[in-house]
Amino acid sequence: MSDDTSPVGPDEIEPDTKDWTWVVEQPCPACGFDPADVDPLAVGDAVRALVPRWRAVLARPGVRRRPVPQVWSPLEYGAHVRDVFGVFDERLALMLATDGAAFANWDQDAAALAGGYAALDPARVADELAVAGAAVADRFDTVAEQDLERVGRRSNGSVFTVRTFGRYFLHDVVHHLDDVDG
């Protein structure tokens, strides 16, 4: 087996069932993300600063290799972040159009399986991540001060304002960079 392949199939990943919503109020001890540092009107700029780091991760040798069999490879994390950009772009658009918006359920593990993350072309994922990152950054650029307390609800009942939604979103992108030593 080449050192650039995953040792197990994508269906052998341990699902993440943790509730990460606490990161909108407290620093993350694992990755160092501090929600107090997030300017809610500068989330777009933060995303633009993170995209080149993701592109660099996806260009590394061994991008398909998992650190342990049950943990995603950098390629799989990159494909996940690409999809996170799209999901959060849709959800933010919904929040800005409808206060109290309800989000459709999104199962990230099912998306990874359906999307065949482990078998994707890293260069293509990098390009798609950059496009999706630009789109969500542009959407966050449209947020005005008066939009920050608009509400959206996840299917599990978690409630976000646009302000806390931006924090939650950025944590996901930053935390996964930490996961892949990016």
Coordinates of N, CA, C and O in Angstrom, one line a residue:
M1 N 0.9 -1.2 0.0 CA 0.0 0.0 0.0 C 0.9 1.2 0.0 O 1.8 1.3 0.8
S2 N 0.6 2.2 -0.8 CA 1.3 3.4 -0.9 C 1.1 4.2 0.4 O 0.1 4.1 1.0
D3 N 2.0 5.1 0.7 CA 1.9 5.9 1.9 C 0.8 7.0 1.7 O 0.5 7.7 2.7
D4 N 0.3 7.1 0.5 CA -0.7 8.2 0.3 C -2.1 7.6 0.2 O -3.0 8.3 -0.3
T5 N -2.3 6.4 0.7 CA -3.7 5.9 0.7 C -4.2 5.6 2.1 O -3.4 5.5 3.0
S6 N -5.5 5.6 2.2 CA -6.1 5.4 3.5 C -6.0 3.9 3.8 O -6.3 3.1 2.9
P7 N -5.7 3.5 5.0 CA -5.6 2.1 5.4 C -7.0 1.4 5.5 O -7.1 0.2 5.6
V8 N -8.1 2.1 5.6 CA -9.4 1.6 5.7 C -10.4 2.3 4.9 O -10.1 3.4 4.4
G9 N -11.6 1.8 4.7 CA -12.6 2.5 3.9 C -13.2 3.6 4.6 O -13.2 3.7 5.9
P10 N -13.9 4.5 3.9 CA -14.5 5.7 4.5 C -15.6 5.4 5.4 O -15.9 6.2 6.3
D11 N -16.2 4.2 5.3 CA -17.3 3.9 6.2 C -16.9 3.5 7.6 O -17.7 3.2 8.4
E12 N -15.5 3.4 7.8 CA -15.0 3.0 9.1 C -14.7 4.2 10.0 O -14.0 4.0 11.0
I13 N -15.1 5.3 9.6 CA -14.8 6.5 10.4 C -15.7 6.5 11.7 O -16.9 6.2 11.6
E14 N -15.1 7.0 12.8 CA -15.9 7.2 14.0 C -16.7 8.4 13.9 O -16.2 9.5 13.7
P15 N -18.1 8.3 13.9 CA -18.9 9.6 13.8 C -18.6 10.5 14.9 O -18.4 10.1 16.1
D16 N -18.7 11.8 14.6 CA -18.5 12.8 15.6 C -19.9 13.2 16.2 O -20.7 13.8 15.4
T17 N -20.2 12.8 17.4 CA -21.5 13.0 17.9 C -21.5 14.1 19.0 O -22.5 14.3 19.7
K18 N -20.3 14.8 19.2 CA -20.2 15.8 20.2 C -21.1 17.1 19.8 O -21.2 17.4 18.7
D19 N -21.5 17.8 20.8 CA -22.2 19.0 20.6 C -21.2 20.1 20.8 O -20.7 20.4 21.9
W20 N -20.8 20.8 19.7 CA -19.7 21.8 19.7 C -20.3 23.2 19.9 O -19.5 24.1 19.8
T21 N -21.5 23.4 20.2 CA -22.1 24.7 20.3 C -21.5 25.6 21.4 O -21.6 26.8 21.3
W22 N -20.9 25.0 22.4 CA -20.2 25.7 23.5 C -19.1 26.6 23.0 O -18.8 27.6 23.6
V23 N -18.6 26.4 21.8 CA -17.5 27.2 21.3 C -17.9 28.6 20.9 O -17.0 29.4 20.6
V24 N -19.2 28.9 20.9 CA -19.6 30.3 20.6 C -19.4 31.2 21.8 O -19.4 32.4 21.7
E25 N -19.1 30.6 23.0 CA -19.0 31.3 24.2 C -17.6 31.1 24.9 O -17.2 31.9 25.7
Q26 N -17.0 30.0 24.7 CA -15.8 29.6 25.4 C -14.6 29.3 24.4 O -14.9 28.7 23.3
P27 N -13.4 29.5 24.8 CA -12.3 29.1 24.0 C -12.2 27.6 23.8 O -12.6 26.9 24.8
C28 N -11.7 27.1 22.7 CA -11.5 25.7 22.5 C -10.1 25.3 23.0 O -9.1 25.8 22.4
P29 N -10.0 24.5 24.0 CA -8.7 24.1 24.5 C -7.9 23.2 23.5 O -6.7 23.2 23.5
A30 N -8.6 22.6 22.6 CA -7.9 21.7 21.6 C -7.2 22.5 20.5 O -6.1 22.2 20.2
C31 N -7.9 23.5 20.0 CA -7.3 24.2 18.8 C -6.9 25.7 19.1 O -6.3 26.3 18.3
G32 N -7.3 26.2 20.3 CA -7.0 27.5 20.7 C -7.9 28.6 20.2 O -7.7 29.8 20.5
F33 N -8.9 28.2 19.5 CA -9.9 29.2 18.9 C -10.6 29.9 20.1 O -11.1 29.3 21.0
D34 N -10.7 31.3 20.0 CA -11.3 32.0 21.1 C -12.4 32.8 20.4 O -12.2 33.7 19.6
P35 N -13.7 32.5 20.7 CA -14.8 33.2 20.1 C -14.8 34.7 20.4 O -15.4 35.5 19.6
A36 N -14.2 35.1 21.5 CA -14.2 36.6 21.8 C -13.3 37.3 20.8 O -13.5 38.6 20.7
D37 N -12.5 36.7 20.1 CA -11.6 37.3 19.1 C -12.3 37.5 17.7 O -11.7 38.1 16.9
V38 N -13.5 37.0 17.6 CA -14.2 37.0 16.3 C -14.9 38.3 16.1 O -15.8 38.6 16.9
D39 N -14.6 39.1 15.2 CA -15.3 40.3 14.8 C -16.4 39.8 13.9 O -16.2 39.3 12.8
P40 N -17.7 39.9 14.3 CA -18.8 39.4 13.6 C -19.0 40.0 12.2 O -19.6 39.4 11.3
L41 N -18.4 41.2 12.0 CA -18.5 41.9 10.7 C -17.3 41.6 9.8 O -17.1 42.2 8.8
A42 N -16.4 40.8 10.3 CA -15.1 40.5 9.5 C -14.9 39.0 9.3 O -13.8 38.5 9.0
V43 N -16.0 38.2 9.4 CA -15.9 36.8 9.2 C -15.5 36.5 7.7 O -14.7 35.6 7.5
G44 N -16.0 37.2 6.8 CA -15.5 37.0 5.4 C -14.0 37.2 5.2 O -13.4 36.3 4.6
D45 N -13.4 38.2 5.8 CA -12.0 38.3 5.8 C -11.3 37.2 6.4 O -10.2 36.7 5.9
A46 N -11.8 36.7 7.6 CA -11.2 35.6 8.2 C -11.2 34.3 7.4 O -10.2 33.6 7.3
V47 N -12.3 34.1 6.7 CA -12.4 32.9 5.8 C -11.4 33.1 4.6 O -10.6 32.1 4.3
R48 N -11.3 34.3 4.1 CA -10.3 34.5 3.0 C -8.9 34.2 3.4 O -8.0 33.7 2.7
A49 N -8.6 34.5 4.7 CA -7.2 34.3 5.2 C -7.0 32.8 5.5 O -5.8 32.3 5.4
L50 N -8.0 32.0 5.7 CA -7.9 30.6 6.0 C -7.8 29.7 4.7 O -7.2 28.6 4.7
V51 N -8.4 30.2 3.7 CA -8.4 29.3 2.4 C -7.1 29.0 1.9 O -6.8 27.8 1.6
P52 N -6.1 29.9 1.9 CA -4.7 29.5 1.4 C -4.1 28.4 2.3 O -3.4 27.6 1.7
R53 N -4.4 28.5 3.5 CA -3.8 27.4 4.4 C -4.4 26.1 4.1 O -3.7 25.0 4.1
W54 N -5.7 26.0 3.8 CA -6.4 24.8 3.3 C -5.8 24.3 2.0 O -5.6 23.1 1.8
R55 N -5.6 25.2 1.1 CA -5.0 24.8 -0.2 C -3.6 24.2 0.0 O -3.3 23.2 -0.7
A56 N -2.8 24.8 0.9 CA -1.5 24.2 1.2 C -1.6 22.8 1.8 O -0.8 21.9 1.4
V57 N -2.6 22.6 2.7 CA -2.8 21.3 3.2 C -3.1 20.3 2.1 O -2.5 19.2 2.1
L58 N -4.0 20.7 1.2 CA -4.4 19.8 0.2 C -3.3 19.5 -0.9 O -3.4 18.6 -1.7
A59 N -2.3 20.3 -0.9 CA -1.2 20.1 -1.8 C 0.0 19.3 -1.2 O 0.9 18.9 -1.9
R60 N -0.1 18.9 0.1 CA 1.0 18.2 0.7 C 1.0 16.7 0.2 O 0.0 16.1 -0.1
P61 N 2.2 16.2 0.3 CA 2.3 14.7 0.0 C 1.6 14.0 1.2 O 1.5 14.5 2.3
G62 N 1.0 12.8 0.9 CA 0.4 12.1 1.9 C -1.0 12.6 2.3 O -1.5 12.2 3.4
V63 N -1.6 13.4 1.5 CA -2.8 14.1 1.9 C -4.0 13.0 2.0 O -4.9 13.3 2.7
R64 N -3.8 11.9 1.5 CA -4.9 10.8 1.6 C -4.7 10.0 2.8 O -5.5 9.2 3.2
R65 N -3.5 10.1 3.5 CA -3.2 9.2 4.6 C -3.9 9.6 5.9 O -3.9 10.8 6.3
R66 N -4.5 8.7 6.5 CA -5.2 8.9 7.8 C -4.2 8.8 8.9 O -3.4 7.8 8.9
P67 N -4.2 9.6 10.0 CA -3.3 9.5 11.1 C -3.5 8.2 11.8 O -2.6 7.5 12.3
V68 N -4.8 7.8 12.0 CA -5.2 6.5 12.5 C -6.4 6.1 11.7 O -7.1 6.9 11.1
P69 N -6.8 4.8 11.7 CA -7.8 4.4 10.8 C -9.2 5.0 10.9 O -9.9 5.2 10.0
Q70 N -9.5 5.4 12.1 CA -10.9 6.0 12.4 C -10.9 7.5 12.3 O -12.0 8.1 12.5
V71 N -9.8 8.2 11.9 CA -9.8 9.6 11.8 C -9.6 10.0 10.3 O -8.7 9.5 9.6
W72 N -10.3 11.0 9.9 CA -10.2 11.5 8.5 C -8.8 11.9 8.1 O -8.0 12.4 8.9
S73 N -8.5 11.7 6.9 CA -7.2 12.2 6.3 C -7.4 13.7 6.0 O -8.5 14.2 6.0
P74 N -6.2 14.4 5.8 CA -6.3 15.8 5.4 C -7.3 16.0 4.2 O -8.0 17.0 4.1
L75 N -7.2 15.1 3.2 CA -8.1 15.2 2.1 C -9.6 15.2 2.5 O -10.4 16.0 2.0
E76 N -9.9 14.2 3.4 CA -11.3 14.1 3.8 C -11.7 15.3 4.6 O -12.8 15.8 4.4
Y77 N -10.8 15.8 5.5 CA -11.1 17.1 6.2 C -11.3 18.2 5.2 O -12.2 19.1 5.4
G78 N -10.5 18.3 4.2 CA -10.6 19.4 3.2 C -11.9 19.3 2.5 O -12.6 20.4 2.3
A79 N -12.4 18.1 2.1 CA -13.6 18.0 1.4 C -14.8 18.3 2.4 O -15.8 19.0 2.0
H80 N -14.6 18.0 3.6 CA -15.6 18.4 4.6 C -15.7 19.9 4.8 O -16.8 20.4 4.7
V81 N -14.6 20.5 4.9 CA -14.6 22.0 5.0 C -15.2 22.7 3.7 O -16.0 23.6 3.8
R82 N -14.9 22.1 2.6 CA -15.5 22.6 1.3 C -17.0 22.6 1.5 O -17.7 23.5 1.2
D83 N -17.5 21.4 2.0 CA -19.0 21.3 2.1 C -19.5 22.1 3.3 O -20.6 22.7 3.2
V84 N -18.7 22.3 4.3 CA -19.1 23.2 5.4 C -19.4 24.6 4.8 O -20.3 25.3 5.2
F85 N -18.4 25.1 4.0 CA -18.6 26.4 3.4 C -20.0 26.5 2.7 O -20.7 27.5 2.8
G86 N -20.3 25.5 1.9 CA -21.6 25.5 1.2 C -22.8 25.5 2.1 O -23.8 26.2 1.9
V87 N -22.8 24.6 3.1 CA -23.9 24.5 4.1 C -24.1 25.8 4.8 O -25.2 26.3 5.0
F88 N -23.0 26.4 5.3 CA -23.1 27.6 6.1 C -23.5 28.8 5.2 O -24.2 29.7 5.7
D89 N -23.1 28.8 4.0 CA -23.5 29.8 3.0 C -25.0 29.8 2.9 O -25.7 30.8 3.0
E90 N -25.6 28.6 2.7 CA -27.0 28.4 2.5 C -27.7 28.8 3.8 O -28.8 29.5 3.8
R91 N -27.2 28.4 4.9 CA -27.8 28.7 6.2 C -27.8 30.2 6.5 O -28.7 30.8 7.0
L92 N -26.7 30.9 6.3 CA -26.6 32.3 6.5 C -27.5 33.0 5.6 O -28.2 34.0 6.0
A93 N -27.6 32.6 4.3 CA -28.6 33.3 3.4 C -30.0 33.2 4.0 O -30.8 34.1 4.0
L94 N -30.3 32.0 4.5 CA -31.7 31.8 5.1 C -31.9 32.7 6.3 O -32.9 33.3 6.5
M95 N -30.9 32.8 7.2 CA -31.0 33.6 8.4 C -31.2 35.1 8.0 O -31.9 35.8 8.7
L96 N -30.5 35.5 7.0 CA -30.6 36.9 6.5 C -31.9 37.2 5.9 O -32.4 38.3 5.9
A97 N -32.5 36.2 5.3 CA -33.8 36.4 4.6 C -35.0 36.2 5.6 O -36.1 36.8 5.4
T98 N -34.8 35.3 6.6 CA -35.9 34.9 7.4 C -35.5 34.8 8.9 O -34.7 33.9 9.2
D99 N -35.8 35.8 9.7 CA -35.5 35.7 11.1 C -36.2 34.5 11.7 O -37.4 34.3 11.5
G100 N -35.5 33.7 12.5 CA -36.1 32.5 13.1 C -36.0 31.3 12.1 O -36.7 30.3 12.3
A101 N -35.2 31.4 11.1 CA -35.0 30.3 10.1 C -34.7 29.0 10.7 O -34.0 28.9 11.7
A102 N -35.3 27.9 10.1 CA -35.0 26.6 10.6 C -34.1 25.9 9.5 O -34.4 25.9 8.3
F103 N -33.0 25.3 10.0 CA -32.1 24.7 9.1 C -32.4 23.2 8.9 O -32.8 22.5 9.8
A104 N -32.3 22.8 7.7 CA -32.4 21.3 7.4 C -31.3 20.6 8.0 O -30.2 21.1 8.2
N105 N -31.5 19.4 8.4 CA -30.5 18.5 9.0 C -29.4 18.3 8.0 O -29.6 18.1 6.8
W106 N -28.2 18.3 8.4 CA -27.0 17.9 7.6 C -26.2 16.9 8.4 O -25.6 17.2 9.5
D107 N -26.1 15.7 7.9 CA -25.3 14.7 8.5 C -23.9 14.7 7.9 O -23.8 14.2 6.7
Q108 N -22.9 15.2 8.5 CA -21.6 15.3 7.9 C -21.0 13.9 7.6 O -20.2 13.8 6.6
D109 N -21.2 12.9 8.4 CA -20.7 11.6 8.1 C -21.3 11.0 6.9 O -20.7 10.4 6.1
A110 N -22.7 11.2 6.8 CA -23.3 10.7 5.6 C -22.9 11.4 4.3 O -22.7 10.8 3.3
A111 N -22.6 12.7 4.5 CA -22.1 13.5 3.4 C -20.7 13.0 2.9 O -20.4 12.9 1.7
A112 N -19.9 12.6 3.9 CA -18.5 12.1 3.6 C -18.6 10.8 2.8 O -17.9 10.6 1.8
L113 N -19.5 9.9 3.2 CA -19.7 8.7 2.5 C -20.3 8.9 1.1 O -19.8 8.4 0.1
A114 N -21.4 9.7 1.0 CA -22.0 9.9 -0.2 C -21.1 10.7 -1.2 O -21.1 10.4 -2.4
G115 N -20.3 11.5 -0.7 CA -19.3 12.3 -1.5 C -18.1 11.6 -1.8 O -17.2 12.1 -2.6
G116 N -17.8 10.4 -1.3 CA -16.6 9.7 -1.5 C -15.4 10.5 -1.2 O -14.4 10.4 -2.0
Y117 N -15.4 11.2 -0.1 CA -14.3 12.1 0.2 C -12.9 11.5 0.1 O -12.0 12.1 -0.4
A118 N -12.7 10.2 0.5 CA -11.4 9.6 0.5 C -10.8 9.4 -0.9 O -9.6 9.3 -1.1
A119 N -11.7 9.3 -1.9 CA -11.2 9.0 -3.3 C -11.2 10.3 -4.1 O -10.8 10.1 -5.3
L120 N -11.4 11.4 -3.6 CA -11.5 12.6 -4.4 C -10.1 13.1 -4.8 O -9.1 12.7 -4.2
D121 N -10.0 13.9 -5.9 CA -8.8 14.5 -6.3 C -8.4 15.7 -5.5 O -9.2 16.6 -5.4
P122 N -7.3 15.7 -4.8 CA -7.0 16.8 -3.8 C -6.9 18.1 -4.5 O -7.4 19.1 -3.9
A123 N -6.4 18.2 -5.7 CA -6.3 19.5 -6.4 C -7.7 20.0 -6.7 O -8.0 21.2 -6.6
R124 N -8.6 19.1 -7.1 CA -10.0 19.6 -7.4 C -10.7 20.0 -6.1 O -11.4 21.0 -6.1
V125 N -10.5 19.3 -5.0 CA -11.0 19.7 -3.7 C -10.5 21.1 -3.3 O -11.3 21.9 -2.9
A126 N -9.2 21.3 -3.5 CA -8.6 22.6 -3.2 C -9.3 23.7 -4.0 O -9.6 24.8 -3.4
D127 N -9.5 23.5 -5.3 CA -10.2 24.5 -6.1 C -11.6 24.7 -5.7 O -12.1 25.9 -5.6
E128 N -12.3 23.6 -5.5 CA -13.7 23.7 -5.0 C -13.8 24.4 -3.7 O -14.7 25.2 -3.4
L129 N -12.9 24.1 -2.8 CA -12.9 24.7 -1.4 C -12.7 26.2 -1.6 O -13.3 27.0 -0.9
A130 N -11.8 26.6 -2.5 CA -11.5 28.1 -2.7 C -12.8 28.8 -3.2 O -13.1 29.9 -2.8
V131 N -13.5 28.2 -4.2 CA -14.7 28.8 -4.7 C -15.8 28.9 -3.6 O -16.4 29.9 -3.5
A132 N -16.0 27.8 -2.9 CA -17.0 27.8 -1.8 C -16.6 28.7 -0.7 O -17.5 29.4 -0.2
G133 N -15.3 28.8 -0.4 CA -14.9 29.8 0.6 C -15.1 31.2 0.2 O -15.5 32.0 1.0
A134 N -14.9 31.5 -1.1 CA -15.1 32.9 -1.6 C -16.6 33.2 -1.5 O -17.0 34.3 -1.1
A135 N -17.4 32.2 -1.8 CA -18.9 32.4 -1.8 C -19.4 32.7 -0.4 O -20.1 33.7 -0.1
V136 N -19.0 31.9 0.6 CA -19.4 32.1 2.0 C -18.8 33.4 2.5 O -19.5 34.1 3.3
A137 N -17.6 33.7 2.2 CA -17.0 35.0 2.6 C -17.7 36.2 2.1 O -18.0 37.1 2.8
D138 N -18.1 36.1 0.8 CA -18.9 37.2 0.2 C -20.2 37.3 0.9 O -20.7 38.4 1.2
R139 N -20.9 36.2 1.3 CA -22.1 36.2 2.0 C -22.0 36.9 3.4 O -22.8 37.7 3.8
F140 N -20.9 36.5 4.1 CA -20.7 37.1 5.4 C -20.4 38.6 5.2 O -20.7 39.4 6.1
D141 N -19.8 39.0 4.1 CA -19.6 40.5 3.9 C -20.9 41.2 3.8 O -20.9 42.5 4.0
T142 N -22.0 40.6 3.5 CA -23.3 41.3 3.4 C -23.9 41.5 4.7 O -24.9 42.3 4.8
V143 N -23.4 40.9 5.8 CA -24.0 41.1 7.1 C -23.7 42.5 7.6 O -22.6 43.0 7.6
A144 N -24.8 43.1 8.1 CA -24.7 44.4 8.6 C -25.0 44.4 10.1 O -25.5 43.4 10.6
E145 N -24.6 45.4 10.8 CA -24.8 45.5 12.3 C -26.2 45.1 12.7 O -26.4 44.3 13.7
Q146 N -27.2 45.5 12.0 CA -28.6 45.2 12.4 C -29.0 43.8 12.1 O -30.0 43.3 12.6
D147 N -28.1 43.0 11.4 CA -28.4 41.6 11.2 C -27.9 40.7 12.2 O -28.3 39.5 12.3
L148 N -27.0 41.2 13.1 CA -26.3 40.3 14.0 C -27.1 39.5 15.0 O -26.7 38.4 15.5
E149 N -28.3 40.0 15.3 CA -29.1 39.2 16.3 C -30.2 38.4 15.6 O -31.1 37.9 16.3
R150 N -30.2 38.4 14.3 CA -31.2 37.5 13.6 C -30.9 36.1 14.0 O -29.8 35.7 14.2
V151 N -32.0 35.2 14.0 CA -31.9 33.9 14.6 C -32.1 32.8 13.6 O -32.9 33.0 12.6
G152 N -31.4 31.7 13.8 CA -31.5 30.5 13.0 C -31.5 29.3 14.0 O -30.8 29.4 15.0
R153 N -32.2 28.2 13.6 CA -32.3 27.1 14.5 C -31.9 25.8 13.7 O -32.4 25.5 12.6
R154 N -31.0 25.0 14.3 CA -30.6 23.7 13.8 C -31.7 22.7 14.1 O -32.5 22.9 15.0
S155 N -31.7 21.6 13.3 CA -32.7 20.6 13.5 C -32.7 20.0 14.9 O -33.7 19.4 15.3
N156 N -31.6 20.1 15.6 CA -31.5 19.5 16.9 C -31.9 20.5 18.0 O -31.8 20.2 19.2
G157 N -32.4 21.7 17.6 CA -32.9 22.7 18.5 C -31.9 23.7 18.9 O -32.2 24.7 19.6
S158 N -30.6 23.6 18.5 CA -29.6 24.6 18.8 C -30.0 25.9 18.1 O -30.3 25.9 17.0
V159 N -29.9 27.0 18.9 CA -30.3 28.3 18.4 C -29.0 29.2 18.2 O -28.2 29.2 19.1
F160 N -28.9 29.8 17.1 CA -27.8 30.7 16.8 C -28.3 32.1 16.4 O -29.4 32.2 15.8
T161 N -27.6 33.1 16.7 CA -27.8 34.4 16.1 C -26.7 34.5 15.0 O -25.8 33.7 14.9
V162 N -26.9 35.5 14.1 CA -25.8 35.6 13.1 C -24.5 35.8 13.7 O -23.5 35.2 13.2
R163 N -24.4 36.5 14.8 CA -23.2 36.7 15.6 C -22.6 35.4 16.0 O -21.4 35.1 15.7
T164 N -23.3 34.5 16.7 CA -22.8 33.3 17.2 C -22.6 32.2 16.1 O -21.7 31.4 16.2
F165 N -23.4 32.4 15.0 CA -23.3 31.5 13.9 C -21.9 31.7 13.2 O -21.3 30.7 12.9
G166 N -21.5 32.9 13.1 CA -20.2 33.2 12.5 C -19.0 32.6 13.4 O -18.1 32.1 12.9
R167 N -19.2 32.7 14.7 CA -18.2 32.1 15.6 C -18.1 30.6 15.5 O -17.1 30.0 15.4
Y168 N -19.3 30.0 15.5 CA -19.4 28.5 15.4 C -18.8 28.1 14.0 O -18.0 27.1 14.0
F169 N -19.1 28.7 13.0 CA -18.6 28.4 11.7 C -17.1 28.5 11.6 O -16.4 27.6 11.2
L170 N -16.5 29.7 12.1 CA -15.1 29.9 12.0 C -14.4 28.8 12.9 O -13.3 28.3 12.5
H171 N -15.0 28.5 14.0 CA -14.3 27.4 14.8 C -14.2 26.2 14.1 O -13.1 25.5 14.1
D172 N -15.2 25.8 13.3 CA -15.1 24.5 12.6 C -13.9 24.5 11.6 O -13.2 23.6 11.5
V173 N -13.8 25.6 10.9 CA -12.8 25.7 9.9 C -11.4 25.8 10.5 O -10.4 25.1 10.1
V174 N -11.2 26.5 11.6 CA -10.0 26.6 12.3 C -9.6 25.3 13.0 O -8.5 24.8 13.0
H175 N -10.6 24.7 13.7 CA -10.4 23.5 14.4 C -9.9 22.3 13.5 O -9.0 21.6 13.8
H176 N -10.5 22.3 12.3 CA -10.1 21.2 11.4 C -8.7 21.5 10.8 O -8.0 20.6 10.5
L177 N -8.3 22.8 10.6 CA -6.9 23.1 10.3 C -6.0 22.5 11.3 O -4.9 22.0 11.0
D178 N -6.4 22.7 12.6 CA -5.5 22.2 13.7 C -5.5 20.7 13.6 O -4.4 20.0 13.8
D179 N -6.6 20.0 13.2 CA -6.7 18.6 13.1 C -5.7 18.0 12.1 O -5.1 16.9 12.2
V180 N -5.4 18.8 11.1 CA -4.5 18.4 10.0 C -3.1 19.1 10.0 O -2.4 19.1 9.1
D181 N -2.8 19.7 11.2 CA -1.6 20.5 11.3 C -1.4 21.5 10.2 O -0.3 21.6 9.7
G182 N -2.4 22.2 9.9 CA -2.4 23.2 8.8 C -2.1 24.6 9.4 O -2.1 25.6 8.8

